[in-house]
Amino acid sequence: MIGARLKFVKRERLLRPVGANTLGPAMRAETITFAMLNEAGHLNPTFKLAQALAERGHHVRYLATDDVAELIRARGFTVDPLYPDLFPRGVTAADQKLGRLAQRRAITARYAALLARLQQGSPLDVTPSLLVVDVTQTQMALWARRTKQRFVYLNTSLPQTQDPGVPPLRSAAPYGGDTLTRFVPELAWRRFVAQRRTSAELAALGGMRPPYDLARAAAARFGVSTAELETRVMYMPQLRGVPELVLCPEPFDFPRAASPDRHYIESSDLTRPEAEFAWAGLARDKPLVYCALGSQRYRAEDVPGFFARLVEVFRARPDWQLLLAVNQHVAADSLAPPQNVCVVTRAPQLKVLERAALMITHGGLGSVKECLMRGVPMVGVPLDVDQPGNVARVLHHQLGVAADVKHTGQRDLHQLIGRVLGDVEMRQRVLAMQQRFRQHEAGSRGVELIEGYARA
């Protein structure tokens, strides 16, 4: 065991950045391949970093499924297809049409097949200088470790590992900053781990094994010992000691103990292309409230009712106006809005936030960062995944308020919106955080780190 650990430490030393703080323009072109979760929410935050690397002369590629290939190619990057026979075009949409049990079985079977395929050979068309692995893609980290491929983690969310006083991202629990309050995050972690264990046991009764358990069990087959694998995490097991680049300014996170392997880097892309919008329907003399609860269909049974209550709030307040982007949650023509409510399927979020006085958001980290980059306070309505933890940080820094998609009634919604619109001190805190975000995003820390790791 000691010998294996020493080998592990020796390999990780190869990944320490060489002069990462002082690198100038690239002297040698490197090939950098991103292996991200194949969803727009995980790909979009990487494009600013990828574009900066390309502008410095590096060759940027993405290992991706056919369902997201067009999104990547539209930004000018090369796509290495990820096993098209396992992930054919339309597989994601097909999964969403299945019942919950059938969907989980299909995902489990594909993940098991992916692990088996990675044990047989390389998924990459070109061997890169550095592989940038989504922290949720444990199978790629295991493959990289076994094949001695140099790699780092990229986290499109906030750190998923446990730190003192910090609850899991799935939890809305507050930060435990002292001995008296630290038991609350610890209790949240215990509850989360117990719920995951129970879920896995129920899945086993249905002949399934969740990807988290499959990856943990597969580690030994990839030559990774239990000592090298951090399993007290929110998403997927994470290899210890591997550099992790977090796509968020550190000031937004809860306070954490410093880690030499964790780096908060730039990510907000305020120049991405967006569709044109019919601004003529929005009045200039009324505060604009923008509501969008994301493109993923979480809490499908609760969101339509929330939208209906929200529309009624604005029916009673003709001096306010609402732009409601329903995405795939409901049909845009299923609501009967008053004149001061504009309902669309999608909206150009960056352009809208330039004019908005408030955003009602599901708390996805991308939306939260964009609100803060534009200086817009929030009403957070977390639905799933890391959204409760993101909204907990909005509350911690007093940058907005929180609502519940199912239980916050029309009267309470009215009060929350009015409170945020009228809170001058909250707006000042948001503007102060905006300045910290802009300073962070103006840097090139991420590019310099990746260049250093690629040349180590």
Coordinates of N, CA, C and O in Angstrom, one line a residue, residues 285-368:
D285 N -40.3 52.5 -18.8 CA -40.6 53.2 -17.6 C -41.1 52.3 -16.5 O -41.6 52.8 -15.4
K286 N -40.9 51.0 -16.6 CA -41.3 50.0 -15.6 C -40.1 49.1 -15.3 O -39.4 48.8 -16.2
P287 N -39.9 48.8 -14.0 CA -38.8 47.9 -13.7 C -39.1 46.5 -14.3 O -40.2 46.0 -14.3
L288 N -38.0 46.0 -15.0 CA -38.1 44.7 -15.7 C -37.7 43.6 -14.8 O -36.5 43.6 -14.3
V289 N -38.5 42.6 -14.5 CA -38.2 41.4 -13.8 C -38.1 40.3 -14.9 O -39.0 40.1 -15.7
Y290 N -37.0 39.6 -14.8 CA -36.8 38.5 -15.8 C -36.8 37.2 -15.0 O -36.1 37.0 -14.0
C291 N -37.6 36.2 -15.5 CA -37.7 34.9 -14.9 C -37.3 33.8 -15.9 O -37.9 33.8 -17.0
A292 N -36.3 33.0 -15.6 CA -36.0 31.8 -16.4 C -35.5 30.7 -15.4 O -34.6 31.0 -14.6
L293 N -36.1 29.6 -15.4 CA -35.8 28.5 -14.5 C -34.9 27.4 -15.2 O -35.0 26.2 -14.9
G294 N -34.1 27.8 -16.2 CA -33.2 26.9 -16.8 C -33.8 26.1 -18.0 O -35.0 26.0 -18.2
S295 N -32.9 25.4 -18.7 CA -33.3 24.6 -19.9 C -33.6 23.2 -19.5 O -34.3 22.5 -20.3
Q296 N -33.1 22.7 -18.4 CA -33.4 21.3 -18.0 C -34.7 21.2 -17.3 O -35.1 22.1 -16.5
R297 N -35.4 20.1 -17.5 CA -36.8 20.0 -17.0 C -36.8 19.4 -15.7 O -37.2 18.2 -15.5
Y298 N -36.4 20.1 -14.6 CA -36.5 19.6 -13.3 C -37.9 20.0 -12.7 O -38.4 21.0 -13.1
R299 N -38.3 19.2 -11.7 CA -39.6 19.6 -11.0 C -40.7 19.9 -11.9 O -41.4 20.9 -11.8
A300 N -40.9 19.0 -12.9 CA -41.9 19.3 -14.0 C -43.3 19.4 -13.4 O -44.1 20.1 -14.0
E301 N -43.5 18.8 -12.2 CA -44.9 18.8 -11.6 C -45.1 20.1 -10.9 O -46.3 20.5 -10.6
D302 N -44.1 20.9 -10.6 CA -44.2 22.1 -9.8 C -44.0 23.4 -10.5 O -44.6 24.4 -10.2
V303 N -43.2 23.4 -11.6 CA -42.9 24.6 -12.3 C -44.1 25.3 -12.9 O -44.3 26.5 -12.8
P304 N -45.0 24.6 -13.6 CA -46.1 25.2 -14.2 C -47.0 26.0 -13.3 O -47.4 27.1 -13.6
G305 N -47.2 25.5 -12.1 CA -48.0 26.2 -11.1 C -47.3 27.4 -10.6 O -47.9 28.5 -10.3
F306 N -45.9 27.3 -10.5 CA -45.2 28.5 -10.1 C -45.3 29.6 -11.1 O -45.5 30.8 -10.8
F307 N -45.2 29.3 -12.4 CA -45.3 30.3 -13.4 C -46.7 30.9 -13.4 O -46.8 32.1 -13.5
A308 N -47.7 30.1 -13.2 CA -49.1 30.6 -13.1 C -49.2 31.6 -12.0 O -49.9 32.7 -12.1
R309 N -48.7 31.3 -10.8 CA -48.8 32.2 -9.6 C -48.0 33.5 -9.9 O -48.4 34.6 -9.6
L310 N -46.9 33.4 -10.6 CA -46.0 34.5 -10.9 C -46.8 35.5 -11.8 O -46.7 36.7 -11.6
V311 N -47.4 34.9 -12.8 CA -48.2 35.8 -13.8 C -49.3 36.6 -13.0 O -49.5 37.7 -13.3
E312 N -49.9 35.9 -12.1 CA -51.0 36.6 -11.3 C -50.4 37.7 -10.4 O -51.1 38.7 -10.2
V313 N -49.2 37.5 -9.9 CA -48.5 38.6 -9.2 C -48.4 39.9 -10.1 O -48.8 41.0 -9.6
F314 N -48.0 39.7 -11.3 CA -47.8 40.8 -12.2 C -49.2 41.4 -12.7 O -49.3 42.5 -13.1
R315 N -50.2 40.5 -12.8 CA -51.5 41.0 -13.1 C -52.0 42.0 -12.1 O -52.7 43.0 -12.5
A316 N -51.6 41.8 -10.9 CA -52.0 42.7 -9.8 C -51.1 43.9 -9.7 O -51.4 44.9 -8.9
R317 N -50.0 43.9 -10.4 CA -49.0 45.0 -10.3 C -48.7 45.5 -11.7 O -47.6 45.3 -12.3
P318 N -49.6 46.3 -12.3 CA -49.3 46.8 -13.7 C -48.1 47.8 -13.8 O -47.7 48.1 -14.9
D319 N -47.6 48.2 -12.6 CA -46.5 49.1 -12.6 C -45.2 48.4 -12.7 O -44.1 49.0 -12.8
W320 N -45.2 47.0 -12.6 CA -44.1 46.2 -12.9 C -44.2 45.5 -14.2 O -45.4 45.4 -14.8
Q321 N -43.2 44.9 -14.8 CA -43.3 44.1 -16.0 C -42.4 42.9 -15.9 O -41.3 42.9 -15.2
L322 N -42.9 41.8 -16.5 CA -42.2 40.5 -16.4 C -41.9 40.0 -17.8 O -42.8 40.0 -18.6
L323 N -40.7 39.5 -17.9 CA -40.3 38.7 -19.1 C -40.1 37.3 -18.6 O -39.1 37.0 -17.9
L324 N -40.9 36.4 -19.0 CA -40.9 35.0 -18.6 C -40.5 34.1 -19.7 O -41.2 34.0 -20.7
A325 N -39.3 33.5 -19.5 CA -38.8 32.5 -20.5 C -39.1 31.1 -20.0 O -38.5 30.7 -19.0
V326 N -40.0 30.4 -20.6 CA -40.5 29.2 -20.1 C -39.7 28.0 -20.5 O -39.8 26.9 -19.9
N327 N -38.8 28.1 -21.5 CA -38.0 27.0 -22.0 C -38.9 25.8 -22.3 O -39.9 26.0 -22.9
Q328 N -38.5 24.6 -21.8 CA -39.3 23.4 -22.1 C -40.2 23.1 -21.0 O -40.8 22.0 -21.0
H329 N -40.3 24.0 -20.0 CA -41.2 23.6 -18.8 C -42.6 23.6 -19.1 O -43.4 22.7 -18.7
V330 N -43.1 24.6 -19.9 CA -44.5 24.6 -20.4 C -44.5 25.2 -21.8 O -43.5 25.8 -22.2
A331 N -45.6 25.1 -22.4 CA -45.8 25.8 -23.8 C -46.0 27.3 -23.5 O -46.7 27.7 -22.6
A332 N -45.3 28.1 -24.3 CA -45.4 29.5 -24.2 C -46.8 30.0 -24.3 O -47.2 31.0 -23.7
D333 N -47.6 29.4 -25.1 CA -49.0 29.8 -25.4 C -50.0 29.2 -24.4 O -51.2 29.4 -24.5
S334 N -49.5 28.5 -23.4 CA -50.4 27.9 -22.4 C -50.8 28.9 -21.3 O -51.7 28.6 -20.5
L335 N -50.1 30.0 -21.2 CA -50.5 31.0 -20.2 C -51.3 32.1 -20.8 O -51.2 32.4 -22.0
A336 N -52.1 32.8 -20.0 CA -52.9 33.9 -20.4 C -52.4 35.2 -19.7 O -53.0 35.7 -18.7
P337 N -51.3 35.8 -20.2 CA -50.6 36.9 -19.5 C -51.3 38.2 -19.7 O -51.9 38.4 -20.8
P338 N -51.2 39.1 -18.7 CA -51.7 40.5 -18.9 C -50.7 41.2 -19.8 O -49.6 40.7 -20.2
Q339 N -51.0 42.5 -20.1 CA -50.1 43.3 -21.0 C -48.7 43.5 -20.5 O -47.8 43.7 -21.3
N340 N -48.5 43.5 -19.2 CA -47.2 43.8 -18.6 C -46.4 42.5 -18.4 O -45.4 42.5 -17.8
V341 N -46.8 41.4 -19.0 CA -46.1 40.1 -19.0 C -45.8 39.6 -20.4 O -46.8 39.5 -21.2
C342 N -44.6 39.4 -20.7 CA -44.2 38.9 -22.0 C -43.7 37.5 -21.8 O -42.7 37.3 -21.0
V343 N -44.3 36.5 -22.4 CA -44.0 35.1 -22.3 C -43.3 34.6 -23.6 O -43.9 34.8 -24.7
V344 N -42.1 34.1 -23.5 CA -41.4 33.6 -24.6 C -40.8 32.2 -24.3 O -40.8 31.8 -23.1
T345 N -40.5 31.5 -25.3 CA -39.8 30.2 -25.0 C -38.4 30.4 -24.5 O -38.0 29.8 -23.5
R346 N -37.6 31.2 -25.2 CA -36.3 31.5 -24.7 C -36.0 33.0 -24.9 O -36.6 33.6 -25.8
A347 N -35.1 33.5 -24.1 CA -34.7 34.9 -24.2 C -33.2 35.0 -24.3 O -32.5 34.1 -23.7
P348 N -32.7 36.1 -24.9 CA -31.2 36.3 -24.9 C -30.8 36.8 -23.6 O -30.8 38.0 -23.3
Q349 N -30.4 35.9 -22.7 CA -30.2 36.2 -21.3 C -29.2 37.4 -21.0 O -29.5 38.2 -20.2
L350 N -28.1 37.3 -21.7 CA -27.1 38.4 -21.4 C -27.7 39.8 -21.8 O -27.4 40.7 -21.0
K351 N -28.4 39.9 -22.9 CA -28.9 41.2 -23.3 C -30.1 41.6 -22.3 O -30.2 42.8 -22.0
V352 N -30.9 40.6 -21.9 CA -32.0 40.9 -21.0 C -31.4 41.4 -19.7 O -31.9 42.4 -19.1
L353 N -30.4 40.8 -19.2 CA -29.8 41.2 -17.9 C -29.2 42.6 -17.9 O -29.1 43.2 -16.8
E354 N -28.9 43.1 -19.0 CA -28.4 44.5 -19.1 C -29.5 45.5 -18.7 O -29.3 46.6 -18.3
R355 N -30.8 45.0 -18.9 CA -31.9 45.9 -18.6 C -32.7 45.5 -17.4 O -33.5 46.3 -16.9
A356 N -32.5 44.3 -16.9 CA -33.3 43.8 -15.8 C -33.0 44.4 -14.4 O -31.8 44.7 -14.1
A357 N -34.0 44.6 -13.6 CA -33.8 45.1 -12.2 C -33.7 43.9 -11.3 O -33.3 44.1 -10.2
L358 N -34.2 42.7 -11.7 CA -34.2 41.6 -10.9 C -34.3 40.3 -11.8 O -35.0 40.4 -12.8
M359 N -33.7 39.2 -11.4 CA -33.9 38.0 -12.1 C -34.4 36.9 -11.1 O -33.9 36.8 -10.0
I360 N -35.5 36.2 -11.5 CA -36.0 35.1 -10.8 C -35.4 33.9 -11.4 O -35.7 33.6 -12.6
T361 N -34.5 33.2 -10.7 CA -33.7 32.2 -11.3 C -33.7 30.8 -10.5 O -33.9 30.9 -9.3
H362 N -33.5 29.8 -11.3 CA -33.4 28.4 -10.6 C -32.1 28.3 -9.8 O -32.0 27.3 -9.1
G363 N -31.2 29.2 -10.0 CA -30.0 29.1 -9.2 C -28.9 28.3 -9.9 O -27.9 27.9 -9.3
G364 N -29.0 28.0 -11.2 CA -27.9 27.4 -11.9 C -26.7 28.3 -11.8 O -26.9 29.6 -11.9
L365 N -25.5 27.8 -11.7 CA -24.3 28.6 -11.4 C -24.1 29.6 -12.6 O -23.7 30.7 -12.4
G366 N -24.3 29.1 -13.8 CA -24.2 30.0 -15.0 C -25.0 31.3 -14.9 O -24.6 32.4 -15.1
S367 N -26.3 31.1 -14.6 CA -27.2 32.2 -14.4 C -26.8 33.1 -13.3 O -26.9 34.3 -13.4
V368 N -26.5 32.5 -12.1 CA -26.0 33.3 -11.0 C -24.8 34.2 -11.3 O -24.8 35.4 -11.0

